[in-house]
Every structure is written in C-alpha cells, then in structure tokens.
Short mmCIF file of C-alpha atoms in Angstrom, two decimals:
data_model
loop_
_atom_site.label_atom_id
_atom_site.label_comp_id
_atom_site.label_asym_id
_atom_site.label_seq_id
_atom_site.Cartn_x
_atom_site.Cartn_y
_atom_site.Cartn_z
CA MET E 25 -45.28 52.62 45.35
CA LEU E 26 -48.67 52.34 46.37
CA GLY E 27 -49.66 55.58 45.59
CA VAL E 28 -51.02 54.71 42.06
CA PHE E 29 -53.84 52.27 44.08
CA GLN E 30 -55.15 54.60 46.19
CA SER E 31 -58.86 55.88 45.85
CA GLU E 32 -57.72 58.58 42.85
CA GLY E 33 -54.92 56.42 41.57
CA SER E 34 -54.27 55.24 38.15
CA HIS E 35 -54.10 51.54 38.21
CA LEU E 36 -57.02 51.41 41.05
CA ARG E 37 -59.82 50.04 38.39
CA ASN E 38 -56.96 47.40 36.78
CA LEU E 39 -55.83 45.80 40.42
CA HIS E 40 -59.64 45.62 40.70
CA ASP E 41 -60.14 43.49 37.79
CA LEU E 42 -57.02 41.81 37.57
CA LEU E 43 -57.85 40.51 41.40
CA ALA E 44 -61.58 39.97 40.73
CA ALA E 45 -60.84 37.69 37.46
CA TYR E 46 -58.30 35.39 39.45
CA VAL E 47 -61.22 34.65 41.72
CA ALA E 48 -63.19 33.80 38.78
CA TYR E 49 -60.52 31.65 37.50
CA GLN E 50 -59.44 30.14 40.21
CA PRO E 51 -62.14 29.92 43.31
CA THR E 52 -60.65 27.20 45.23
CA LEU E 53 -57.62 29.33 46.09
CA GLY E 54 -59.97 33.06 46.19
CA TYR E 55 -58.44 35.64 47.40
CA LEU E 56 -55.88 36.58 50.21
CA GLN E 57 -54.18 39.38 51.91
CA GLY E 58 -50.90 39.94 50.09
CA MET E 59 -51.95 39.14 46.56
CA SER E 60 -52.71 42.90 45.99
CA PHE E 61 -48.86 43.51 46.56
CA ILE E 62 -48.15 40.85 43.83
CA ALA E 63 -50.60 42.19 41.75
CA GLY E 64 -49.80 45.63 41.92
CA ILE E 65 -45.83 45.12 41.07
CA LEU E 66 -46.68 43.17 38.08
CA LEU E 67 -49.32 45.97 36.66
CA ILE E 68 -46.59 48.18 37.20
CA VAL E 69 -43.92 46.36 35.27
CA MET E 70 -46.83 45.43 32.69
CA ASP E 71 -48.93 47.89 30.27
CA ASP E 72 -51.18 45.50 29.36
CA ILE E 73 -53.60 44.31 32.23
CA TYR E 74 -54.49 40.67 30.47
CA THR E 75 -50.77 40.04 30.06
CA ALA E 76 -50.19 40.89 33.91
CA PHE E 77 -53.52 38.43 34.71
CA ILE E 78 -51.47 35.46 32.84
CA ALA E 79 -48.01 36.41 35.16
CA PHE E 80 -50.02 36.66 38.22
CA ALA E 81 -51.85 33.67 37.78
CA THR E 82 -48.91 31.58 36.36
CA LEU E 83 -47.05 32.63 39.69
CA MET E 84 -50.07 31.30 41.46
CA ASN E 85 -49.72 27.79 39.87
CA ARG E 86 -45.89 27.84 41.23
CA PRO E 87 -46.03 24.99 44.02
CA SER E 88 -44.60 26.98 46.38
CA PHE E 89 -46.63 30.27 45.92
CA TYR E 90 -49.49 27.54 45.76
CA ALA E 91 -48.78 26.53 49.13
CA PHE E 92 -48.06 29.96 50.45
CA TYR E 93 -51.35 31.16 49.45
CA SER E 94 -53.25 28.31 50.38
CA LEU E 95 -51.57 28.71 53.96
CA ASP E 96 -49.64 25.02 53.73
CA GLU E 97 -48.31 25.48 57.48
CA SER E 98 -45.56 22.66 56.48
CA GLU E 99 -44.38 24.39 53.52
CA PHE E 100 -44.10 27.64 55.74
CA ALA E 101 -42.01 25.96 58.50
CA THR E 102 -39.82 24.55 55.51
CA TYR E 103 -38.91 28.07 54.27
CA PHE E 104 -38.79 29.24 58.25
CA GLY E 105 -35.85 26.30 59.14
CA ALA E 106 -34.32 26.86 56.16
CA PHE E 107 -33.74 30.48 56.52
CA ASP E 108 -32.86 29.85 60.64
CA ALA E 109 -30.36 27.74 59.71
CA LEU E 110 -28.49 29.68 57.08
CA LEU E 111 -29.13 32.54 59.31
CA GLU E 112 -26.96 30.77 61.77
CA GLU E 113 -24.33 29.58 59.54
CA LYS E 114 -23.69 32.76 57.51
CA ILE E 115 -24.52 35.75 60.61
CA PRO E 116 -24.20 34.08 63.70
CA LYS E 117 -23.74 36.85 65.72
CA LEU E 118 -26.76 38.18 64.64
CA SER E 119 -28.86 34.90 64.86
CA HIS E 120 -27.74 34.85 68.73
CA HIS E 121 -28.72 38.53 69.32
CA LEU E 122 -32.17 37.62 67.71
CA LYS E 123 -32.26 34.52 69.85
CA ALA E 124 -31.37 35.99 72.99
CA CYS E 125 -34.24 39.04 72.02
CA ARG E 126 -36.75 35.75 71.43
CA LEU E 127 -37.50 37.52 67.99
CA ASP E 128 -38.89 34.39 65.93
CA SER E 129 -38.02 34.76 62.29
CA LYS E 130 -41.35 33.87 61.70
CA LEU E 131 -42.58 37.78 62.50
CA TYR E 132 -41.06 39.04 59.43
CA LEU E 133 -39.95 36.66 56.91
CA PHE E 134 -43.92 35.39 56.60
CA ASP E 135 -44.52 38.90 55.26
CA TRP E 136 -41.85 39.05 53.22
CA LEU E 137 -42.15 35.89 51.35
CA PHE E 138 -45.97 35.98 51.15
CA THR E 139 -45.33 39.48 49.35
CA VAL E 140 -41.88 39.31 47.56
CA PHE E 141 -41.25 41.91 49.65
CA SER E 142 -43.49 44.18 47.96
CA ARG E 143 -44.66 45.58 51.14
CA SER E 144 -41.62 46.17 52.58
CA LEU E 145 -38.79 47.47 50.31
CA PRO E 146 -38.60 50.85 48.33
CA LEU E 147 -39.83 49.96 44.83
CA GLU E 148 -36.23 50.28 42.86
CA VAL E 149 -35.27 47.59 45.18
CA ASP E 150 -37.76 45.07 45.23
CA LEU E 151 -37.86 45.25 41.43
CA ARG E 152 -34.09 44.21 41.72
CA ILE E 153 -35.26 41.25 44.22
CA TRP E 154 -38.22 40.26 41.33
CA ASP E 155 -35.20 40.15 38.86
CA LEU E 156 -33.45 37.43 41.06
CA PHE E 157 -36.58 35.41 41.90
CA LEU E 158 -37.67 35.06 38.52
CA ARG E 159 -33.94 33.72 37.22
CA ASP E 160 -33.70 32.04 40.08
CA GLY E 161 -36.76 30.77 41.76
CA GLU E 162 -37.48 31.03 45.56
CA ALA E 163 -34.23 30.37 46.58
CA ALA E 164 -33.47 33.94 45.71
CA LEU E 165 -36.26 35.20 48.57
CA ILE E 166 -34.20 32.98 51.41
CA LEU E 167 -31.13 35.27 49.89
CA ALA E 168 -32.60 38.48 50.00
CA ALA E 169 -33.97 37.89 53.25
CA LEU E 170 -30.39 37.00 54.75
CA GLY E 171 -29.00 39.77 52.78
CA ILE E 172 -31.00 42.86 54.13
CA LEU E 173 -30.16 41.26 57.66
CA LYS E 174 -26.66 41.39 56.79
CA MET E 175 -27.11 45.30 55.22
CA TYR E 176 -28.27 46.36 58.90
CA GLU E 177 -26.94 44.30 60.98
CA ASP E 178 -24.65 46.50 62.85
CA GLN E 179 -27.79 48.57 63.66
CA LEU E 180 -29.93 45.31 64.57
CA LEU E 181 -27.18 44.57 67.19
CA LEU E 182 -27.82 47.48 69.00
CA TYR E 183 -31.89 46.80 69.07
CA ASP E 184 -33.76 44.87 72.06
CA PHE E 185 -37.30 43.02 70.75
CA ASP E 186 -39.47 46.10 70.47
CA HIS E 187 -36.86 47.85 68.03
CA LEU E 188 -36.54 45.04 66.31
CA ALA E 189 -39.70 44.17 65.75
CA SER E 190 -40.61 47.52 64.63
CA PHE E 191 -37.62 47.84 62.63
CA LEU E 192 -37.96 44.21 60.60
CA THR E 193 -41.89 44.39 60.42
CA GLY E 194 -42.26 47.83 58.78
CA PRO E 195 -40.82 49.71 55.78
CA MET E 196 -37.22 49.86 54.89
CA PRO E 197 -35.49 53.45 54.35
CA GLU E 198 -36.17 54.89 51.09
CA SER E 199 -32.48 55.09 50.74
CA MET E 200 -31.68 51.51 50.91
CA SER E 201 -30.10 50.73 47.72
CA PRO E 202 -30.47 47.73 45.78
CA ASP E 203 -26.72 47.82 44.64
CA VAL E 204 -25.48 47.30 48.50
CA LEU E 205 -28.12 44.54 49.10
CA THR E 206 -26.79 42.83 46.33
CA GLU E 207 -23.43 43.29 47.26
CA CYS E 208 -24.66 42.00 51.01
CA MET E 209 -26.60 39.14 49.26
CA ARG E 210 -23.12 37.91 47.02
CA SER E 211 -21.01 38.12 50.23
CA PHE E 212 -22.59 34.82 51.37
CA ASP E 213 -21.54 33.24 48.16
CA LEU E 214 -24.44 30.82 48.67
CA SER E 215 -24.99 29.07 45.51
CA THR E 216 -28.86 28.33 44.40
CA ALA E 217 -27.87 24.92 45.03
CA HIS E 218 -27.00 25.14 48.38
CA ILE E 219 -29.90 27.07 49.28
CA LYS E 220 -32.28 24.04 47.79
CA GLU E 221 -29.87 21.79 49.99
CA ALA E 222 -30.96 23.80 53.00
CA LEU E 223 -34.62 23.67 52.03
CA GLN E 224 -34.69 19.76 51.48
CA LYS E 225 -33.06 19.21 55.01
CA ALA E 226 -35.74 21.31 56.41
CA ARG E 227 -38.68 19.86 54.78
CA SER E 228 -37.32 16.51 55.95
CA LEU E 229 -37.30 17.48 59.31
CA VAL E 230 -41.16 19.10 59.15
CA ALA E 231 -42.35 15.80 57.59
CA GLU E 232 -40.28 13.85 60.33
CA SER E 233 -41.68 16.07 62.92
CA ASP E 234 -45.13 15.71 61.22
CA ASN E 235 -45.13 12.32 61.15
CA LYS E 236 -44.49 12.04 64.86
CA ARG E 237 -47.00 14.92 65.95
CA THR E 238 -49.56 12.09 63.97
CA GLY E 239 -48.28 9.52 65.63
CA GLN E 240 -48.84 10.61 69.11
CA LEU E 241 -51.79 11.80 68.20
CA SER E 242 -53.57 8.47 66.66
CA PRO E 243 -56.26 6.55 68.14
CA PRO E 244 -55.78 3.20 69.85
CA SER E 245 -55.24 0.11 67.78
CA ALA E 246 -57.53 -1.98 70.14
CA TYR E 247 -60.93 -1.02 71.80
CA ASP E 248 -60.00 0.15 75.11
CA PRO E 249 -63.43 0.64 77.01
CA ARG E 250 -61.17 2.52 79.85
CA ALA E 251 -60.50 5.53 77.21
CA PRO E 252 -62.41 8.62 77.43
CA VAL E 253 -64.56 9.10 74.58
CA GLU E 254 -63.78 12.49 72.83
CA THR E 255 -66.91 14.18 72.38
CA ALA E 256 -67.95 16.55 69.13
CA GLN E 257 -67.64 19.49 71.78
CA ASP E 258 -64.39 18.33 73.10
CA SER E 259 -62.87 17.85 69.10
CA SER E 260 -64.33 21.30 68.63
CA GLU E 261 -63.05 23.39 71.22
CA SER E 262 -59.20 21.08 70.54
CA SER E 263 -59.24 22.33 67.09
CA ARG E 264 -60.19 25.82 68.36
CA SER E 265 -57.03 25.97 70.72
CA LYS E 266 -54.47 24.68 68.16
CA TRP E 267 -52.80 27.55 66.51
CA SER E 268 -52.87 27.48 62.58
CA LEU E 269 -51.97 29.80 59.62
CA ARG E 270 -55.51 29.66 58.68
CA SER E 271 -56.45 32.12 61.06
CA LEU E 272 -55.64 34.36 58.75
CA ARG E 273 -58.31 33.53 56.75
CA VAL E 274 -60.98 36.35 57.72
CA LYS E 275 -64.62 36.17 56.56
CA GLN E 276 -66.56 39.33 55.62
CA VAL E 277 -69.93 38.73 56.64
CA ASN E 278 -73.06 41.23 57.09
CA GLY E 279 -73.50 39.61 60.64
CA SER E 280 -76.84 41.00 61.41
CA SER E 281 -78.77 39.78 58.19
CA ASN E 282 -77.30 36.36 58.17
CA ARG E 283 -78.50 36.05 61.99
CA ASN E 284 -82.25 37.41 60.93
CA ASN E 285 -82.42 35.50 57.60
CA SER E 286 -80.33 32.24 58.57
CA SER E 287 -83.69 30.04 59.20
CA GLU E 288 -84.82 30.93 55.38
CA MET E 289 -81.35 30.27 53.72
CA SER E 290 -80.53 27.00 51.94
CA ASN E 291 -77.66 25.05 52.01
CA THR E 292 -77.02 26.18 48.03
CA SER E 293 -76.83 29.64 49.03
CA LYS E 294 -75.81 30.28 52.55
CA PHE E 295 -71.94 30.32 51.90
CA THR E 296 -71.95 31.25 48.09
CA SER E 297 -69.33 33.32 46.93
CA PHE E 298 -69.84 36.74 45.00
CA ARG E 299 -71.16 35.88 41.67
CA ARG E 300 -68.76 35.12 38.84
CA LYS E 301 -70.04 38.22 36.53
CA ASN E 302 -69.17 40.57 39.26
CA ALA E 303 -65.79 38.83 39.23
CA LEU E 304 -64.93 39.84 35.30
CA PRO E 305 -63.72 42.88 34.11
CA GLY E 306 -65.92 45.17 32.85
CA SER E 307 -69.11 44.46 35.46
CA ASN E 308 -70.80 46.95 36.46
CA ALA E 309 -72.36 45.12 39.06
CA SER E 310 -72.92 46.26 43.07
CA ASN E 311 -69.72 45.70 44.86
CA THR E 312 -71.23 43.63 47.57
CA THR E 313 -73.42 40.15 46.79
CA ASN E 314 -75.22 38.30 49.10
CA GLY E 315 -73.89 39.80 52.13
CA ILE E 316 -70.19 39.24 51.17
CA THR E 317 -67.81 41.91 50.53
CA PRO E 318 -65.47 41.68 47.78
CA PRO E 319 -61.36 41.26 48.41
CA TRP E 320 -60.50 44.88 47.19
CA SER E 321 -62.59 46.41 49.61
CA HIS E 322 -60.61 45.29 52.73
CA ASP E 323 -57.65 43.23 51.90
CA VAL E 324 -59.07 40.52 53.22
CA CYS E 325 -59.64 36.67 52.73
CA LEU E 326 -62.64 35.45 51.34
CA GLU E 327 -63.52 32.27 51.62
CA PHE E 328 -65.45 30.30 48.70
CA PRO E 329 -66.66 27.00 49.85
CA LYS E 330 -68.34 24.52 47.05
CA ARG E 331 -71.81 24.25 46.74
CA LYS E 332 -73.46 21.13 48.45
CA MET E 333 -74.31 18.70 45.49
CA LEU E 334 -78.35 18.01 46.09
#
C-alpha cells in the first residue's frame, strides 16, 4: 500500500500537499505521526486531492479523531477500558492469556485506532474496516480489533510476551482474508449499541478516576504553615515524571542554530511554525523554514504555539 508514497511514488506529492494544506487550515492541531496513513488511504481511494482533503479535514473534526490527535489521555483510556472489558467478555481465554503474559492492550491498540489499522493490515482488509467505520462509526474499530484477535486466537495462545508483542505490533500477514475477518467480527453478535454502551461505562469510570485523582492532588483548603511549599523546580520535576501521551509529540528544531541565536530571537519568532505559504499546495518554497522541518520529512509531530500578543 505504501509503495506509492515512497520517494519515487506517484502519490507522494499529493500527500505532501494535503498534509501541508491541513496544517495551514488547522494549525491548532497541526500534524501528528499517523496522519499520513489516514491521508494515504483517502488519496488511494479518491482520485481528486481536493476531495481527499475535504474528507480528511472532516474526519479530523470528528470528536473522537480530534481527541485522538490532540492526544486526549482520557479519551484513549476510555477506548482501552471498553476494549479490555469486551475482550474479557467475548474472548475470555485469550484475555486471561494476555494478562498472564502482562501484555497491555495499549501496546497494539493505540496504533490500530490511531491509523484506522492502515499501518498494520493489508490494503484490501483495511478498506473493509474503513467501510464499516464510515457506516457504524468508532464502534466498528473496537469490533475490528476484537475480530483480529479472534481470527488469530489459537496462534496467540501459544505465544509468550515477546512473540505476542512482535505479532500484534507488526504488519499482519498478507494472506489475511477480509471475509474471514468479517465472519470473526459477526461471531461476537455485538451490536453498535452494545459497544457504545461499553464505551459510555468506560468513560464514566475514567471520569470517576480523574475526579478522585484531582481530589487527592488538590491543595489544602486553608493555609497550613507546616505544609511544604512547592517550588517551581519541584513542580517542573513532578510534571516531567508523570507519564503522558503528549510525550509522543516530537519537535524538529535545529538545535545548534537555536543555541547560537537564542539571545537574538524575539518572543514572536522563537517558536514560529513554517509559513502558511509553504503549507499550501503548489508552493516552491524550501522544505525548512526558521529551522523547523516540515512534517513529511521525518513523520514526526510539529507543534505550532500561538504567537505572543504584544
């Protein structure tokens, strides 16, 4: 599938233009690793890049996708929780084996949801899931993930942690049949309403957990002279120590240039994103601006902080 997007592929230029145009259109969200797989599928299916751009922007505006690509930890926890509950309900033997091997579903499910399986499945199989996803919504993604595990259940039960992780995080066999996967998905007898109910339960549990954690971390209601005073350094170290999905964001900045010129850079130009003219299709501008590499150069995330108002 990805051959057409390699350096000499026929769709590479269109992929560049679509992603650059989206960054200009939605700088708040910007570009994240994984978007290229979504855009790639749309470009393969749609002949017109402008139609593909509209479809891509519409998908990114869906509440679930916007939450995914803004790295909303609570939303990811909701999907992980619902998936784990349904896995234990529908494939209990495999669920027990995965827990015994200490394989967390986050290890493989994150990438599956993030790219709508485009990175992992053969094109024909992935397009089948896309059809179901566009018809039934995000519930189809949960059902498809369960179907994949059901399809390879006998094989997975024989694996230890290393083999499980390698199989579930890598590309699936090219011989994988979309019809067999569909049959596995149907065998669960899971309705869209049932999956949405599981998501709602998981969302409530996540909200309850967040509220408890917030309550535990809240400051004393009254001033206590004996309470330790948190310094700015303590706060910074505490923030760095907390695991966050936002660590997936990677800044591509020319370090040496920034170090040499940091004293000369103003607040309005220190964190400038690449110019809008570079992001629009048809631009002949260079691939880098102000020391920042465009997203397609290294499939990484760029951040686009707002300029400081004077």
